[in-house]
Short mmCIF file of C-alpha atoms in Angstrom, two decimals:
data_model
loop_
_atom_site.label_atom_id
_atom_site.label_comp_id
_atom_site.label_asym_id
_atom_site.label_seq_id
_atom_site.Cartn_x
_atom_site.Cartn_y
_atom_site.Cartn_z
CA UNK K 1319 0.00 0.00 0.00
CA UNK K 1320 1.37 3.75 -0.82
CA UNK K 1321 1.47 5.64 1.87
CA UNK K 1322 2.60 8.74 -0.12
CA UNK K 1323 -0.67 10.37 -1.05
CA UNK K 1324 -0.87 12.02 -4.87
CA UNK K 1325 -1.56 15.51 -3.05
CA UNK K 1326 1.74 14.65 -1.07
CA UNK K 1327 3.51 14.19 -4.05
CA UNK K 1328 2.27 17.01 -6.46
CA UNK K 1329 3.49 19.03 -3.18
CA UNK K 1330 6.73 18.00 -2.89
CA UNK K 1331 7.50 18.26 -6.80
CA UNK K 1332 5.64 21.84 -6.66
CA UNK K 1333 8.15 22.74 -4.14
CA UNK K 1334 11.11 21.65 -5.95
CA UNK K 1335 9.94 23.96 -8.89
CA UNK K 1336 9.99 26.93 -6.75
CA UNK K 1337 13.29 25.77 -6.07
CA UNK K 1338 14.58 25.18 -8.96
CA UNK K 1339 15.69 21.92 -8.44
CA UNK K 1340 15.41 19.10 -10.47
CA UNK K 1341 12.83 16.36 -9.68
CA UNK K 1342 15.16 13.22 -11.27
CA UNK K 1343 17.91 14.81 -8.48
CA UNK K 1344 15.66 13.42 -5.63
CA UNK K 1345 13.96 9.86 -4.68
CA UNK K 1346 11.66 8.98 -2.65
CA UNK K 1347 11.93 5.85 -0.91
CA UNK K 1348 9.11 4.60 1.56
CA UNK K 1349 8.71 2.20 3.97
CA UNK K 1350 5.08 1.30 5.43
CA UNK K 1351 5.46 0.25 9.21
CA UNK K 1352 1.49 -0.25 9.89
CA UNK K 1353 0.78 -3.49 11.72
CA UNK K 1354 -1.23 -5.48 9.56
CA UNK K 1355 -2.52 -7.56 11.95
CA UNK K 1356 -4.35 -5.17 14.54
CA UNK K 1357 -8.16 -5.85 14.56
CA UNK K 1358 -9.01 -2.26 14.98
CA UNK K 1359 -9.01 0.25 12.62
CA UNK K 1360 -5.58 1.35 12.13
CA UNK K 1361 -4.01 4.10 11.10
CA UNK K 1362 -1.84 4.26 8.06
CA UNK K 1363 2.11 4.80 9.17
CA UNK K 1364 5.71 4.67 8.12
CA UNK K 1365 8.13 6.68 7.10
CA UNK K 1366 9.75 8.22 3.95
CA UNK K 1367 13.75 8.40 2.79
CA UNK K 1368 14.37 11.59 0.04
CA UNK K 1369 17.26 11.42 -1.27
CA UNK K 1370 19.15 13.59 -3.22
CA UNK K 1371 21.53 12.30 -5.86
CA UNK K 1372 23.69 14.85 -6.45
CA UNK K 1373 24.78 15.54 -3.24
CA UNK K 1374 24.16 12.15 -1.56
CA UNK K 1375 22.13 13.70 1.38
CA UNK K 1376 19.51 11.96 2.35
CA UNK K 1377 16.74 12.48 5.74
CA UNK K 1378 14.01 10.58 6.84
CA UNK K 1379 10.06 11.73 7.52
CA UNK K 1380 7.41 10.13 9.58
CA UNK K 1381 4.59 9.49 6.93
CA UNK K 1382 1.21 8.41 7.63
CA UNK K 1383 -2.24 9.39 8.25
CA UNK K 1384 -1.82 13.14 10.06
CA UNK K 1385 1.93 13.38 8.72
CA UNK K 1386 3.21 16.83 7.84
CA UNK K 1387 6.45 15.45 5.94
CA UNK K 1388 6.34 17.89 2.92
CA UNK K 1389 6.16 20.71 5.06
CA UNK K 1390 9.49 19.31 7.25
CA UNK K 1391 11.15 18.76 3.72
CA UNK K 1392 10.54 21.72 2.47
CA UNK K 1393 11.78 23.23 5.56
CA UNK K 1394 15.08 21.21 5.52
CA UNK K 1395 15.47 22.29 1.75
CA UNK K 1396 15.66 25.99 2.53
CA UNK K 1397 17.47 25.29 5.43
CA UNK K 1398 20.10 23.35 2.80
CA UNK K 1399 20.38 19.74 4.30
CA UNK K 1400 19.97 18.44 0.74
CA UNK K 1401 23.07 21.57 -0.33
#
């Protein structure tokens, strides 16, 4: 199951734009950590890797139902982890 919603996405390539960054320079990796095997309703979690090629950097996100990782990436960007 993706955890990464379309919205999510759309954001995060909207923000490299502005950047003007390159959207083949970055991955995204995720990794869905939801226990399967809860009988309640669950909510949706794990956690996302972007990486960015040219420089190598990469940083991890909590991602899930309530996450805000775009906004933290986006943050980290203009802060220049990914520099």
């Amino acid at each position: 199951m993706k955890l990464i919603e379309p919205d999510e996405k759309n954001d995060f390539h909207a923000i490299l734009q502005a950047q003007h960054l390159a959207a083949d320079d970055f991955e995204l990796h995720e990794v869905d950590t939801t226990d399967p095997k809860t009988d309640e309703i669950f909510a949706l979690s794990g956690f996302v890797t972007v990486s960015r090629k040219s420089t190598g950097r990469k940083k991890q996100y909590p991602i899930g139902d309530g996450s805000s990782w775009v906004a933290e990436f986006e943050r980290d960007l203009s802060s220049g982890d990914f520099g």
